């Protein structure tokens, strides 16, 4: 990739954030991270982000509230929900609220291939 896609990854788990950010970097993405949705919004205000990747369950604000704030301020910015909560109700609720895509969170290589493909599609 000549122009690397810049991904903002928001997750309250420092360990998960480090692991997934490293794997995305290894797949050619430029990754910035935030441990809270508030920090994510602050980072977005500085510009330079092509796609938001967010967990759903976080202590202060959940991923759906974060998505609503993103849609209000940045209506066209791709937002991918990346979570271990894979119930049909959760997936349906995500798309009803305007998520660009939904990828089940996993630590396996196949999951990263799917995630990288979905990020690339969302940004195009």
PDB file of C-alpha atoms in Angstrom:
ATOM      1  CA  UNK A   1       0.000   0.000   0.000  1.00  0.00           C
ATOM      2  CA  UNK A   2       1.468   3.359  -0.988  1.00  0.00           C
ATOM      3  CA  UNK A   3      -0.880   5.422   1.148  1.00  0.00           C
ATOM      4  CA  UNK A   4      -1.464   3.428   4.279  1.00  0.00           C
ATOM      5  CA  UNK A   5      -4.989   3.375   5.646  1.00  0.00           C
ATOM      6  CA  UNK A   6      -5.121   5.081   9.047  1.00  0.00           C
ATOM      7  CA  UNK A   7      -7.283   3.219  11.540  1.00  0.00           C
ATOM      8  CA  UNK A   8      -8.395   4.486  14.933  1.00  0.00           C
ATOM      9  CA  UNK A   9      -8.877   1.455  17.173  1.00  0.00           C
ATOM     10  CA  UNK A  10     -10.880   2.026  20.374  1.00  0.00           C
ATOM     11  CA  UNK A  11     -10.994  -0.694  23.034  1.00  0.00           C
ATOM     12  CA  UNK A  12     -10.863  -0.471  26.824  1.00  0.00           C
ATOM     13  CA  UNK A  13      -8.526  -3.478  27.055  1.00  0.00           C
ATOM     14  CA  UNK A  14      -4.937  -2.270  26.828  1.00  0.00           C
ATOM     15  CA  UNK A  15      -3.719  -5.796  26.021  1.00  0.00           C
ATOM     16  CA  UNK A  16      -6.272  -6.367  23.243  1.00  0.00           C
ATOM     17  CA  UNK A  17      -5.538  -2.921  21.852  1.00  0.00           C
ATOM     18  CA  UNK A  18      -1.811  -3.645  21.693  1.00  0.00           C
ATOM     19  CA  UNK A  19      -2.239  -7.094  20.137  1.00  0.00           C
ATOM     20  CA  UNK A  20      -4.769  -6.072  17.491  1.00  0.00           C
ATOM     21  CA  UNK A  21      -2.969  -2.811  16.664  1.00  0.00           C
ATOM     22  CA  UNK A  22       0.281  -4.708  16.135  1.00  0.00           C
ATOM     23  CA  UNK A  23      -1.400  -7.266  13.884  1.00  0.00           C
ATOM     24  CA  UNK A  24      -3.080  -4.537  11.826  1.00  0.00           C
ATOM     25  CA  UNK A  25       0.249  -2.720  11.537  1.00  0.00           C
ATOM     26  CA  UNK A  26       1.831  -5.954  10.329  1.00  0.00           C
ATOM     27  CA  UNK A  27      -0.875  -6.056   7.632  1.00  0.00           C
ATOM     28  CA  UNK A  28       0.104  -2.588   6.372  1.00  0.00           C
ATOM     29  CA  UNK A  29      -2.241  -0.295   8.291  1.00  0.00           C
ATOM     30  CA  UNK A  30      -1.253   2.755  10.286  1.00  0.00           C
ATOM     31  CA  UNK A  31      -2.990   2.326  13.649  1.00  0.00           C
ATOM     32  CA  UNK A  32      -3.658   4.831  16.399  1.00  0.00           C
ATOM     33  CA  UNK A  33      -5.379   3.655  19.550  1.00  0.00           C
ATOM     34  CA  UNK A  34      -7.597   4.986  22.304  1.00  0.00           C
ATOM     35  CA  UNK A  35      -8.738   3.251  25.479  1.00  0.00           C
ATOM     36  CA  UNK A  36     -12.025   5.171  25.770  1.00  0.00           C
ATOM     37  CA  UNK A  37     -14.567   6.555  23.321  1.00  0.00           C
ATOM     38  CA  UNK A  38     -13.876  10.060  24.710  1.00  0.00           C
ATOM     39  CA  UNK A  39     -10.190   9.680  23.869  1.00  0.00           C
ATOM     40  CA  UNK A  40     -11.208   8.335  20.465  1.00  0.00           C
ATOM     41  CA  UNK A  41     -13.337  11.401  19.747  1.00  0.00           C
ATOM     42  CA  UNK A  42     -10.454  13.621  20.844  1.00  0.00           C
ATOM     43  CA  UNK A  43      -8.123  11.811  18.457  1.00  0.00           C
ATOM     44  CA  UNK A  44     -10.651  12.118  15.618  1.00  0.00           C
ATOM     45  CA  UNK A  45     -10.870  15.874  16.134  1.00  0.00           C
ATOM     46  CA  UNK A  46      -7.219  16.111  15.041  1.00  0.00           C
ATOM     47  CA  UNK A  47      -8.039  14.503  11.678  1.00  0.00           C
ATOM     48  CA  UNK A  48      -6.124  11.996   9.624  1.00  0.00           C
ATOM     49  CA  UNK A  49      -8.268   8.923  10.341  1.00  0.00           C
ATOM     50  CA  UNK A  50      -9.716   6.854   7.498  1.00  0.00           C
ATOM     51  CA  UNK A  51     -11.689   4.292   9.525  1.00  0.00           C
ATOM     52  CA  UNK A  52     -12.796   3.685  13.117  1.00  0.00           C
ATOM     53  CA  UNK A  53     -12.582   0.208  14.607  1.00  0.00           C
ATOM     54  CA  UNK A  54     -14.317  -0.151  17.970  1.00  0.00           C
ATOM     55  CA  UNK A  55     -15.177  -2.683  20.620  1.00  0.00           C
ATOM     56  CA  UNK A  56     -18.774  -2.759  21.836  1.00  0.00           C
ATOM     57  CA  UNK A  57     -18.530  -3.273  25.592  1.00  0.00           C
ATOM     58  CA  UNK A  58     -16.620  -0.517  27.377  1.00  0.00           C
ATOM     59  CA  UNK A  59     -17.135   0.846  30.884  1.00  0.00           C
ATOM     60  CA  UNK A  60     -17.831   4.559  30.306  1.00  0.00           C
ATOM     61  CA  UNK A  61     -19.601   4.567  26.960  1.00  0.00           C
ATOM     62  CA  UNK A  62     -20.511   1.530  24.909  1.00  0.00           C
ATOM     63  CA  UNK A  63     -19.717   1.111  21.242  1.00  0.00           C
ATOM     64  CA  UNK A  64     -23.255   2.025  20.184  1.00  0.00           C
ATOM     65  CA  UNK A  65     -23.085   5.380  21.999  1.00  0.00           C
ATOM     66  CA  UNK A  66     -19.653   5.950  20.476  1.00  0.00           C
ATOM     67  CA  UNK A  67     -21.076   5.120  17.032  1.00  0.00           C
ATOM     68  CA  UNK A  68     -23.881   7.659  17.549  1.00  0.00           C
ATOM     69  CA  UNK A  69     -21.339  10.367  18.411  1.00  0.00           C
ATOM     70  CA  UNK A  70     -19.251   9.456  15.364  1.00  0.00           C
ATOM     71  CA  UNK A  71     -22.274   9.498  13.045  1.00  0.00           C
ATOM     72  CA  UNK A  72     -23.280  12.929  14.352  1.00  0.00           C
ATOM     73  CA  UNK A  73     -19.844  14.499  13.879  1.00  0.00           C
ATOM     74  CA  UNK A  74     -18.458  12.396  10.995  1.00  0.00           C
ATOM     75  CA  UNK A  75     -21.431  10.880   9.144  1.00  0.00           C
ATOM     76  CA  UNK A  76     -19.385   9.373   6.289  1.00  0.00           C
ATOM     77  CA  UNK A  77     -16.471   7.986   8.313  1.00  0.00           C
ATOM     78  CA  UNK A  78     -16.376   4.177   8.122  1.00  0.00           C
ATOM     79  CA  UNK A  79     -17.066   2.578  11.524  1.00  0.00           C
ATOM     80  CA  UNK A  80     -16.442  -1.131  12.026  1.00  0.00           C
ATOM     81  CA  UNK A  81     -17.641  -2.829  15.177  1.00  0.00           C
ATOM     82  CA  UNK A  82     -14.993  -5.359  16.263  1.00  0.00           C
ATOM     83  CA  UNK A  83     -16.338  -7.306  19.212  1.00  0.00           C
ATOM     84  CA  UNK A  84     -16.653 -10.727  20.756  1.00  0.00           C
ATOM     85  CA  UNK A  85     -20.400 -10.209  21.152  1.00  0.00           C
ATOM     86  CA  UNK A  86     -21.707 -12.026  18.094  1.00  0.00           C
ATOM     87  CA  UNK A  87     -25.387 -12.609  18.847  1.00  0.00           C
ATOM     88  CA  UNK A  88     -27.830 -12.047  16.005  1.00  0.00           C
ATOM     89  CA  UNK A  89     -29.491  -9.291  18.062  1.00  0.00           C
ATOM     90  CA  UNK A  90     -26.180  -7.476  18.531  1.00  0.00           C
ATOM     91  CA  UNK A  91     -25.314  -7.673  14.838  1.00  0.00           C
ATOM     92  CA  UNK A  92     -28.799  -6.491  13.824  1.00  0.00           C
ATOM     93  CA  UNK A  93     -28.675  -3.620  16.325  1.00  0.00           C
ATOM     94  CA  UNK A  94     -25.269  -2.576  15.005  1.00  0.00           C
ATOM     95  CA  UNK A  95     -26.494  -2.287  11.431  1.00  0.00           C
ATOM     96  CA  UNK A  96     -29.726  -0.567  12.506  1.00  0.00           C
ATOM     97  CA  UNK A  97     -27.598   2.080  14.230  1.00  0.00           C
ATOM     98  CA  UNK A  98     -25.492   2.718  11.134  1.00  0.00           C
ATOM     99  CA  UNK A  99     -22.345   0.672  11.573  1.00  0.00           C
ATOM    100  CA  UNK A 100     -20.411   0.242   8.322  1.00  0.00           C
ATOM    101  CA  UNK A 101     -19.497  -3.350   9.104  1.00  0.00           C
ATOM    102  CA  UNK A 102     -19.271  -5.908  11.892  1.00  0.00           C
ATOM    103  CA  UNK A 103     -16.333  -8.277  12.433  1.00  0.00           C
ATOM    104  CA  UNK A 104     -16.202 -10.842  15.257  1.00  0.00           C
ATOM    105  CA  UNK A 105     -13.166 -10.293  17.464  1.00  0.00           C
ATOM    106  CA  UNK A 106     -10.673 -13.124  17.504  1.00  0.00           C
ATOM    107  CA  UNK A 107      -6.948 -13.589  17.904  1.00  0.00           C
ATOM    108  CA  UNK A 108      -6.528 -15.940  14.925  1.00  0.00           C
ATOM    109  CA  UNK A 109      -5.037 -15.220  11.516  1.00  0.00           C
ATOM    110  CA  UNK A 110      -8.272 -15.846   9.635  1.00  0.00           C
ATOM    111  CA  UNK A 111      -9.984 -13.126  11.652  1.00  0.00           C
ATOM    112  CA  UNK A 112      -7.268 -10.626  10.703  1.00  0.00           C
ATOM    113  CA  UNK A 113      -7.598 -11.490   7.024  1.00  0.00           C
ATOM    114  CA  UNK A 114     -11.339 -10.830   7.261  1.00  0.00           C
ATOM    115  CA  UNK A 115     -10.806  -7.643   9.267  1.00  0.00           C
ATOM    116  CA  UNK A 116      -8.196  -6.217   6.897  1.00  0.00           C
ATOM    117  CA  UNK A 117     -10.409  -6.980   3.905  1.00  0.00           C
ATOM    118  CA  UNK A 118     -13.404  -5.284   5.551  1.00  0.00           C
ATOM    119  CA  UNK A 119     -11.363  -2.197   6.482  1.00  0.00           C
ATOM    120  CA  UNK A 120     -10.072  -1.879   2.922  1.00  0.00           C
ATOM    121  CA  UNK A 121     -13.613  -2.257   1.530  1.00  0.00           C
ATOM    122  CA  UNK A 122     -15.040   0.298   3.965  1.00  0.00           C
ATOM    123  CA  UNK A 123     -12.456   2.928   3.076  1.00  0.00           C
ATOM    124  CA  UNK A 124     -12.804   2.569  -0.713  1.00  0.00           C
TER     125      UNK A 124
END
